[in-house]
Amino acid sequence: MANPKTTDTALWVPAAEAEPRPTTVPGRLVQVWTRQFPYENLTYLWPEAAGVEPQVGLRVVVPLRNRRVTGYVVDPQATPLDRPGVRYKPVDLVLDPQPLCPPTLVRLLRWAADYYLQPLGAYLHLAIPPGLHALHRAEVRITPAGLQAAAEWAAGARQRRLPLWARVLLYVAEARKATLPKVRRAVGSRSLHAAVQYLRARGWVEVRERLHQRAKVPKTTVVHLVRPPADGERVPGAYRDILTYLTQAGRDVLLEELAEQVRDAESSGADPQVAQRRLRDRLRRMVARGWIQVYVQYHPRPIVWDAPVGSEAPVVLNDEQRAVLESLQKYVEAGTFHAGVLYGVTGSGKTEVYLRLIEAAVRRGKTALVLMPEIALIPAVTQRFRRQFGDLLAVLHSEMTPAQRTSEWWRIRTGEARIVLGARSAIFAPLEDVGVLVVDEEQDGSYRQDELPVYNAREVALARARFENAVALLVTATPSVETYAHARQGTYGLYRLTQRAVPGAVLPEVVLVDMRDAYARGSHPFFSPLLMTSLRETLDRGETAIVLINRRGYAPFVQCRACGHVLTCSQCSIHMVLHKKAGVLRCHYCDATEPVPKRCPVCERPYLIATGIGTERVQALLEREFPDVRVGVLDRDTLSRPRELFRLLGDFYEGRVQVLVGTQMVAKGHHFPRVTLVGVLEADTSTGLPDFRSHERLFQLITQVVGRSGRADRPGRAIIQTYRPEHYAIRYACQHDYEGFFREELAYRQRFQYPPFTSIVLLTVVHPEHALARQYAQTLTELLTERSIPQTQVHGPVQPLLWRLQGKYRYHVLIRTTDRRAVRQALRDVLGRLPFRRDFLRVQVDPYELV
Ligand SMILES: [Zn+2]
Ligand SMILES: [Zn+2]
């Protein structure tokens, strides 16, 4: 596989110092997406001199207002705008001679943009690592005339208050050169545009534009001949040697090779550094004339992971596992698309099966991709993958540094790494010839990204498998309702693993505690006597326990006992959560924090109390109850400190921490050998704001956390505390009865016409003004209703529970349909002619939640 090239941005000279002049000269037009206007593609003139054909996915630098930004070509054949006398600015620089993403990936990104009704550019941007996102920086430099002017000003300036431009001049004169943000900080002014223009007009400063690609990855530089000088074009002697050499070579030439050549031609012996600088200066001018282009190619090395790659005795598959593997392997061998659900209880050896499937694919020269829902799970799995695949493995997730991600991305792109393990966005890894795509814990909601660009990695994996004629394997112990419905209808193959891989291991015993009774009998409000006794016994035996409370922080409410006021976020329609250790109130929806007030903001009396429990409070209560025991907390707050997180997981694994309190993160996939007790607090209220998926989330949460208890030779126990023991999700989860739950849940979904019986598109209007939010949602509802889309209902405007978020008002328009295509068509039309700005509208195809 070829190693793609990208422009050496260090040698770039902007087309003109001043604003490029717009033109009406006819030429090819392209549409470009930029992050600055994510919902609006801009039209530019294609620079024919670049010698590159416009293609979807090419990165380009374009002028935008008074600066330059990087964008992506999203339409290589744009039609002229329907406005008389419109002028187009030319694209300044084409960053890559070929799109960075391979063609099959570009095709997938186009599919996603079309399916989720999101701008294509946003997916193109997402698909390359942040280390390759070009950063633009303007640098202000002083000129000799500027130095003189500054000296005169400084002499007489002491007494007077200086105008902004003079402060800028004095600062730049002293610093000689500085980036614009630096100048901004130094003079303490946000808007420098007028001042800098003034200084430029007088010739006192120059402004140079610089483009950086942050990632430090080993690279080589090659020089490419775009076109030889035209006949009659004047070529200074200094460039002639270079051009001759490039023409004669008839290929791209390494910079070192060229340097040697030129050094030989000119008398050698000069200081090599001086020679190199001179060569780079020449190249820069030749780039500006459009004769050559200078590219870099990255040569990444595998990341050395800290932990040793131990060896483990090969696992022998049982009959059931072998049968599943063989049937899946047939599809890989035939190279045909297949979607399968690998469904098996925790510990039934699903990982072993898909690892072998991947091995089979790689043996046939294919590549593979494995997605995990939680970044915290990846390190442990990495060891196992590394043992099997060595340097063929690449890891991609957002907790890695930009340099690491870029390096791994290039290893995948060049074909050096053939197996990718990662979180959600790794679904867009630049693999080619994909044979197997695994989505582990397919039911997990974190595969869904709700910000721009919206996608669900599970659905994208299925689409990618279809494009690549690959096997998509959805792996789960508790399939999502939609996935299982597809499997039962035969749309997906269903592969079941019914035995726990370790012989003799049994499912944990589950006890349901009705907290209404417990509370009536005067027990502790948060812990039942049974849970307390069991905890004590477990710890006395030297075993460990997990306590699930699906809420981080100390207490979910702070309420005034005098007037009943509950402290809410000033930006959102939701209560603030007390984080006692950090000493703040925090909004879990916008992350705003406030100091904890001493008095009620309404009645001003000092009777504020914290009610309810979160992870922090449970930890405190348990530490008081069991003074000799170490209690750790695993939640999103811990996740934000990766080092601490890995230490905690290690400590719990080794038994140095005996009780792990956590949110749903403790339920997911971790394998802790000593855990024999799981306690669930407030099971019924633990899945967030209610919506059509809350029963499913509840069932999955309980099933998963119960599965953490007891492994190998030690029997496990789970104690579920709830105020609603009759709830079917809780009841079936306690009986380990997925089928029972599925039947009842499916009936509920059918009754209320939710997925899988319909598809949903959720439109959310978001606006700082309440009346406008409602009005736009009303307009949107009318526009959609008057189209009378077949087999489709439009409900709206609806005020959601979370009617205010981050200071903006929200209204929903909910579309339910059995004809997705018709809805997409109608929506594309409506979105193209929206009577208000597209920025005020969030479009979510197949939303995970409706809150
Ligand atoms: Zn009060
Ligand atoms: Zn908030």
CSV table of N, CA, C and O and ligand atoms in Angstrom, one decimal, residues 569 571-572 574 587 589-592 806, ligand 2:
chain,number,residue,atom,x,y,z
A,569,CYS,N,-29.4,24.6,37.9
A,569,CYS,CA,-28.4,25.3,37.1
A,569,CYS,C,-28.9,26.5,36.5
A,569,CYS,O,-30.1,26.6,36.1
A,571,GLN,N,-28.2,27.8,33.8
A,571,GLN,CA,-28.2,27.7,32.4
A,571,GLN,C,-29.1,26.5,31.9
A,571,GLN,O,-29.5,26.5,30.7
A,572,CYS,N,-29.5,25.6,32.8
A,572,CYS,CA,-30.3,24.4,32.3
A,572,CYS,C,-31.5,24.2,33.2
A,572,CYS,O,-31.4,24.6,34.4
A,574,ILE,N,-32.4,21.9,35.1
A,574,ILE,CA,-32.1,20.7,35.9
A,574,ILE,C,-31.3,21.1,37.1
A,574,ILE,O,-30.7,22.1,37.2
A,587,CYS,N,-23.4,21.1,37.4
A,587,CYS,CA,-24.5,20.7,36.5
A,587,CYS,C,-24.0,19.6,35.6
A,587,CYS,O,-23.0,19.7,35.0
A,589,TYR,N,-25.2,18.4,33.0
A,589,TYR,CA,-25.6,18.6,31.6
A,589,TYR,C,-24.7,19.6,30.9
A,589,TYR,O,-24.4,19.5,29.7
A,590,CYS,N,-24.3,20.7,31.6
A,590,CYS,CA,-23.5,21.7,30.9
A,590,CYS,C,-22.1,21.8,31.6
A,590,CYS,O,-21.3,22.6,31.1
A,591,ASP,N,-21.9,21.0,32.7
A,591,ASP,CA,-20.6,21.1,33.5
A,591,ASP,C,-20.3,22.4,34.2
A,591,ASP,O,-19.2,22.6,34.6
A,592,ALA,N,-21.3,23.3,34.2
A,592,ALA,CA,-21.1,24.5,34.9
A,592,ALA,C,-20.9,24.2,36.4
A,592,ALA,O,-21.5,23.3,36.9
A,806,GLN,N,-27.7,24.8,28.7
A,806,GLN,CA,-26.6,25.7,28.4
A,806,GLN,C,-27.1,27.1,28.0
A,806,GLN,O,-26.6,27.7,27.0
B,2,ZN,ZN,-26.3,23.4,33.3
